[in-house]
Amino acid sequence: MIYAHRVKGMPEWCLSNTLMPAIEKGWQDEGKPVHFFWGLAGQNIKLIKECEEKKEDWWYIDLGYIGNKITRYPQPIIHDHEKTFFRICKGNIHTIRGVVGDGRRLQDLRNRLGKEAEFKGWYTGNTKHILLCPSSPTVTFHINGISQEEWIRQVTEELKKYTDRPIKFRNKPRPGNEWWETDILDDLKDAHCLVTNMSLGAVDSVMNQVPVVTHQRNVCSFISSRDLSKIEKPMRPGRKTMEEWLKMIAENQFRLEEIENGTAYKTLIGQRV
């Protein structure tokens, strides 16, 4: 039985009302309870905990790792369906168990996105600041069990033990805050490293030559440091490792059409994660 949960209490334009019909159309019913959630809004966190208590499979859907951004406010708009991807993750909000594909999906991604899907190497010139990018308050509490403010305080204090670099702060852009309508690439300029728990700013960072420190459940954990004491010498994986990571990324994000036509189901179930 497939349970494609719409986010209750949200307007009709909520993307769960677009994505869940696609799941229902493209996901094969295997005769056991399988739950799908769009983000952590509404009752989703409570429902996810219930799935875990019952030991029922659940999948999390959100924006993809690499691809076109959507307009989020005042209501979501997908501007280009051919270049917009959604991640589908089993039992986590990022992909942390995935296989390295044969490269065909990565090549298709590059055909659609060009250099945006190419690893550009690591910047080796002089760098200045640490860029601190927390996840939203909701995600931070869900993953770390503390408030966003407490996470920022703890990480800042720990960083200051090991570096005297300035720490630049970037929160999630939201209407009315100082980061709204700004580009993370501007903050990544001259950055020595980006530090986050679960922000997809980590993907922007490694795709633009800046290494990262992340939580172990971040999709970048395969290629990131997790020890703040090594902040002056963060992990910079070689090109082969980065290419394998990108192949894995491409196997775990899908266009809406691919969710509807069963491609996402076949690709993900084939990984046996």
PDB file of C-alpha atoms in Angstrom, residues 112-260:
ATOM      1  CA  ARG A 112      20.730  19.538 -19.453  1.00  0.00           C
ATOM      2  CA  LEU A 113      22.715  21.748 -17.072  1.00  0.00           C
ATOM      3  CA  GLY A 114      26.147  22.147 -18.659  1.00  0.00           C
ATOM      4  CA  LYS A 115      28.954  23.323 -16.368  1.00  0.00           C
ATOM      5  CA  GLU A 116      26.615  23.486 -13.388  1.00  0.00           C
ATOM      6  CA  ALA A 117      26.938  19.687 -13.159  1.00  0.00           C
ATOM      7  CA  GLU A 118      30.732  19.650 -13.591  1.00  0.00           C
ATOM      8  CA  PHE A 119      33.225  19.412 -10.731  1.00  0.00           C
ATOM      9  CA  LYS A 120      35.596  22.350 -11.197  1.00  0.00           C
ATOM     10  CA  GLY A 121      38.398  21.263  -8.887  1.00  0.00           C
ATOM     11  CA  TRP A 122      39.374  22.937  -5.599  1.00  0.00           C
ATOM     12  CA  TYR A 123      40.469  26.529  -5.250  1.00  0.00           C
ATOM     13  CA  THR A 124      44.101  26.570  -4.108  1.00  0.00           C
ATOM     14  CA  GLY A 125      44.726  30.299  -3.783  1.00  0.00           C
ATOM     15  CA  ASN A 126      44.520  32.450  -0.679  1.00  0.00           C
ATOM     16  CA  THR A 127      41.291  32.149   1.273  1.00  0.00           C
ATOM     17  CA  LYS A 128      39.820  34.254   4.030  1.00  0.00           C
ATOM     18  CA  HIS A 129      36.696  33.290   5.949  1.00  0.00           C
ATOM     19  CA  ILE A 130      34.691  30.317   7.161  1.00  0.00           C
ATOM     20  CA  LEU A 131      31.122  30.330   5.853  1.00  0.00           C
ATOM     21  CA  LEU A 132      28.670  29.049   8.460  1.00  0.00           C
ATOM     22  CA  CYS A 133      25.368  27.900   6.927  1.00  0.00           C
ATOM     23  CA  PRO A 134      22.904  26.248   9.296  1.00  0.00           C
ATOM     24  CA  SER A 135      19.856  24.347   8.174  1.00  0.00           C
ATOM     25  CA  SER A 136      16.436  25.746   8.971  1.00  0.00           C
ATOM     26  CA  PRO A 137      15.264  25.684  12.598  1.00  0.00           C
ATOM     27  CA  THR A 138      12.941  22.768  11.767  1.00  0.00           C
ATOM     28  CA  VAL A 139      15.643  20.640  10.139  1.00  0.00           C
ATOM     29  CA  THR A 140      18.218  21.522  12.806  1.00  0.00           C
ATOM     30  CA  PHE A 141      15.938  20.376  15.602  1.00  0.00           C
ATOM     31  CA  HIS A 142      14.959  17.249  13.655  1.00  0.00           C
ATOM     32  CA  ILE A 143      18.574  16.245  13.004  1.00  0.00           C
ATOM     33  CA  ASN A 144      20.533  17.719  15.934  1.00  0.00           C
ATOM     34  CA  GLY A 145      17.869  17.854  18.629  1.00  0.00           C
ATOM     35  CA  ILE A 146      18.689  21.474  19.477  1.00  0.00           C
ATOM     36  CA  SER A 147      17.565  24.899  18.282  1.00  0.00           C
ATOM     37  CA  GLN A 148      19.219  26.552  15.326  1.00  0.00           C
ATOM     38  CA  GLU A 149      20.541  29.262  17.662  1.00  0.00           C
ATOM     39  CA  GLU A 150      22.137  26.681  19.949  1.00  0.00           C
ATOM     40  CA  TRP A 151      23.706  24.856  16.994  1.00  0.00           C
ATOM     41  CA  ILE A 152      25.198  28.123  15.744  1.00  0.00           C
ATOM     42  CA  ARG A 153      26.557  28.935  19.209  1.00  0.00           C
ATOM     43  CA  GLN A 154      28.109  25.504  19.726  1.00  0.00           C
ATOM     44  CA  VAL A 155      29.713  25.335  16.289  1.00  0.00           C
ATOM     45  CA  THR A 156      31.017  28.902  16.472  1.00  0.00           C
ATOM     46  CA  GLU A 157      32.632  28.254  19.848  1.00  0.00           C
ATOM     47  CA  GLU A 158      34.221  25.061  18.566  1.00  0.00           C
ATOM     48  CA  LEU A 159      35.541  26.725  15.404  1.00  0.00           C
ATOM     49  CA  LYS A 160      37.197  29.484  17.416  1.00  0.00           C
ATOM     50  CA  LYS A 161      39.284  26.849  19.193  1.00  0.00           C
ATOM     51  CA  TYR A 162      40.967  25.875  15.932  1.00  0.00           C
ATOM     52  CA  THR A 163      41.013  28.915  13.665  1.00  0.00           C
ATOM     53  CA  ASP A 164      41.288  32.673  13.892  1.00  0.00           C
ATOM     54  CA  ARG A 165      39.647  33.175  10.504  1.00  0.00           C
ATOM     55  CA  PRO A 166      36.560  35.384  10.452  1.00  0.00           C
ATOM     56  CA  ILE A 167      33.305  33.425  10.505  1.00  0.00           C
ATOM     57  CA  LYS A 168      30.744  34.686   8.029  1.00  0.00           C
ATOM     58  CA  PHE A 169      27.143  33.688   8.651  1.00  0.00           C
ATOM     59  CA  ARG A 170      24.547  32.863   6.019  1.00  0.00           C
ATOM     60  CA  ASN A 171      21.048  31.743   6.935  1.00  0.00           C
ATOM     61  CA  LYS A 172      18.426  30.314   4.618  1.00  0.00           C
ATOM     62  CA  PRO A 173      17.034  33.096   2.421  1.00  0.00           C
ATOM     63  CA  ARG A 174      13.485  33.922   3.431  1.00  0.00           C
ATOM     64  CA  PRO A 175      11.286  36.890   2.494  1.00  0.00           C
ATOM     65  CA  GLY A 176      12.316  39.860   4.588  1.00  0.00           C
ATOM     66  CA  ASN A 177      15.614  38.556   5.942  1.00  0.00           C
ATOM     67  CA  GLU A 178      18.992  39.941   4.875  1.00  0.00           C
ATOM     68  CA  TRP A 179      19.801  36.938   2.668  1.00  0.00           C
ATOM     69  CA  TRP A 180      16.607  37.155   0.619  1.00  0.00           C
ATOM     70  CA  GLU A 181      17.397  37.525  -3.096  1.00  0.00           C
ATOM     71  CA  THR A 182      21.142  37.090  -2.477  1.00  0.00           C
ATOM     72  CA  ASP A 183      23.381  34.446  -4.058  1.00  0.00           C
ATOM     73  CA  ILE A 184      25.433  32.011  -1.995  1.00  0.00           C
ATOM     74  CA  LEU A 185      28.151  32.230  -4.646  1.00  0.00           C
ATOM     75  CA  ASP A 186      28.918  35.745  -3.438  1.00  0.00           C
ATOM     76  CA  ASP A 187      29.488  34.438   0.096  1.00  0.00           C
ATOM     77  CA  LEU A 188      31.594  31.550  -1.209  1.00  0.00           C
ATOM     78  CA  LYS A 189      34.035  33.944  -2.841  1.00  0.00           C
ATOM     79  CA  ASP A 190      37.338  33.741  -0.908  1.00  0.00           C
ATOM     80  CA  ALA A 191      35.803  31.196   1.501  1.00  0.00           C
ATOM     81  CA  HIS A 192      38.218  28.705   3.054  1.00  0.00           C
ATOM     82  CA  CYS A 193      35.477  26.218   3.958  1.00  0.00           C
ATOM     83  CA  LEU A 194      31.712  25.992   4.395  1.00  0.00           C
ATOM     84  CA  VAL A 195      30.373  24.488   7.633  1.00  0.00           C
ATOM     85  CA  THR A 196      26.823  23.179   7.927  1.00  0.00           C
ATOM     86  CA  ASN A 197      24.688  20.460   9.369  1.00  0.00           C
ATOM     87  CA  MET A 198      22.240  19.642   6.544  1.00  0.00           C
ATOM     88  CA  SER A 199      22.100  22.670   4.244  1.00  0.00           C
ATOM     89  CA  LEU A 200      22.327  21.971   0.507  1.00  0.00           C
ATOM     90  CA  GLY A 201      24.626  24.979   0.480  1.00  0.00           C
ATOM     91  CA  ALA A 202      27.238  22.242   0.934  1.00  0.00           C
ATOM     92  CA  VAL A 203      26.514  21.048  -2.610  1.00  0.00           C
ATOM     93  CA  ASP A 204      26.794  24.603  -3.958  1.00  0.00           C
ATOM     94  CA  SER A 205      30.096  24.866  -2.114  1.00  0.00           C
ATOM     95  CA  VAL A 206      31.831  21.737  -3.408  1.00  0.00           C
ATOM     96  CA  MET A 207      30.567  22.433  -6.927  1.00  0.00           C
ATOM     97  CA  ASN A 208      32.232  25.835  -6.701  1.00  0.00           C
ATOM     98  CA  GLN A 209      35.670  24.807  -5.426  1.00  0.00           C
ATOM     99  CA  VAL A 210      35.131  25.255  -1.658  1.00  0.00           C
ATOM    100  CA  PRO A 211      35.449  22.232   0.697  1.00  0.00           C
ATOM    101  CA  VAL A 212      32.897  21.536   3.401  1.00  0.00           C
ATOM    102  CA  VAL A 213      32.338  20.214   6.913  1.00  0.00           C
ATOM    103  CA  THR A 214      28.920  18.588   7.321  1.00  0.00           C
ATOM    104  CA  HIS A 215      26.745  16.360   9.468  1.00  0.00           C
ATOM    105  CA  GLN A 216      27.113  12.641   8.809  1.00  0.00           C
ATOM    106  CA  ARG A 217      23.575  12.534   7.375  1.00  0.00           C
ATOM    107  CA  ASN A 218      24.287  15.225   4.776  1.00  0.00           C
ATOM    108  CA  VAL A 219      24.557  14.029   1.166  1.00  0.00           C
ATOM    109  CA  CYS A 220      28.022  15.613   1.115  1.00  0.00           C
ATOM    110  CA  SER A 221      29.211  13.459   4.025  1.00  0.00           C
ATOM    111  CA  PHE A 222      30.843  11.121   1.484  1.00  0.00           C
ATOM    112  CA  ILE A 223      33.198  13.919   0.441  1.00  0.00           C
ATOM    113  CA  SER A 224      33.316  16.199   3.484  1.00  0.00           C
ATOM    114  CA  SER A 225      35.181  16.580   6.730  1.00  0.00           C
ATOM    115  CA  ARG A 226      33.232  16.114   9.954  1.00  0.00           C
ATOM    116  CA  ASP A 227      35.955  17.119  12.409  1.00  0.00           C
ATOM    117  CA  LEU A 228      36.052  20.844  13.163  1.00  0.00           C
ATOM    118  CA  SER A 229      39.518  20.493  14.661  1.00  0.00           C
ATOM    119  CA  LYS A 230      40.764  19.923  11.092  1.00  0.00           C
ATOM    120  CA  ILE A 231      39.140  23.113   9.799  1.00  0.00           C
ATOM    121  CA  GLU A 232      42.444  24.525   8.535  1.00  0.00           C
ATOM    122  CA  LYS A 233      42.969  21.415   6.410  1.00  0.00           C
ATOM    123  CA  PRO A 234      39.512  20.302   5.272  1.00  0.00           C
ATOM    124  CA  MET A 235      39.028  17.255   3.085  1.00  0.00           C
ATOM    125  CA  ARG A 236      39.507  17.865  -0.626  1.00  0.00           C
ATOM    126  CA  PRO A 237      38.771  14.584  -2.413  1.00  0.00           C
ATOM    127  CA  GLY A 238      40.364  13.821  -5.756  1.00  0.00           C
ATOM    128  CA  ARG A 239      38.610  14.188  -9.081  1.00  0.00           C
ATOM    129  CA  LYS A 240      37.841  10.448  -9.347  1.00  0.00           C
ATOM    130  CA  THR A 241      36.075  10.445  -5.965  1.00  0.00           C
ATOM    131  CA  MET A 242      34.121  13.563  -6.873  1.00  0.00           C
ATOM    132  CA  GLU A 243      33.056  12.028 -10.184  1.00  0.00           C
ATOM    133  CA  GLU A 244      31.790   8.914  -8.387  1.00  0.00           C
ATOM    134  CA  TRP A 245      29.902  11.084  -5.925  1.00  0.00           C
ATOM    135  CA  LEU A 246      28.274  12.976  -8.782  1.00  0.00           C
ATOM    136  CA  LYS A 247      27.259   9.693 -10.409  1.00  0.00           C
ATOM    137  CA  MET A 248      25.586   8.727  -7.140  1.00  0.00           C
ATOM    138  CA  ILE A 249      23.851  12.106  -6.943  1.00  0.00           C
ATOM    139  CA  ALA A 250      22.442  11.652 -10.449  1.00  0.00           C
ATOM    140  CA  GLU A 251      20.941   8.279  -9.458  1.00  0.00           C
ATOM    141  CA  ASN A 252      18.975   9.842  -6.616  1.00  0.00           C
ATOM    142  CA  GLN A 253      17.251  12.907  -8.069  1.00  0.00           C
ATOM    143  CA  PHE A 254      14.557  12.967 -10.723  1.00  0.00           C
ATOM    144  CA  ARG A 255      12.460  15.215 -12.900  1.00  0.00           C
ATOM    145  CA  LEU A 256       8.704  15.195 -12.316  1.00  0.00           C
ATOM    146  CA  GLU A 257       8.198  13.275 -15.560  1.00  0.00           C
ATOM    147  CA  GLU A 258      10.597  10.575 -14.338  1.00  0.00           C
ATOM    148  CA  ILE A 259       8.645  10.208 -11.105  1.00  0.00           C
ATOM    149  CA  GLU A 260       5.402   9.839 -13.038  1.00  0.00           C
TER     150      GLU A 260
END
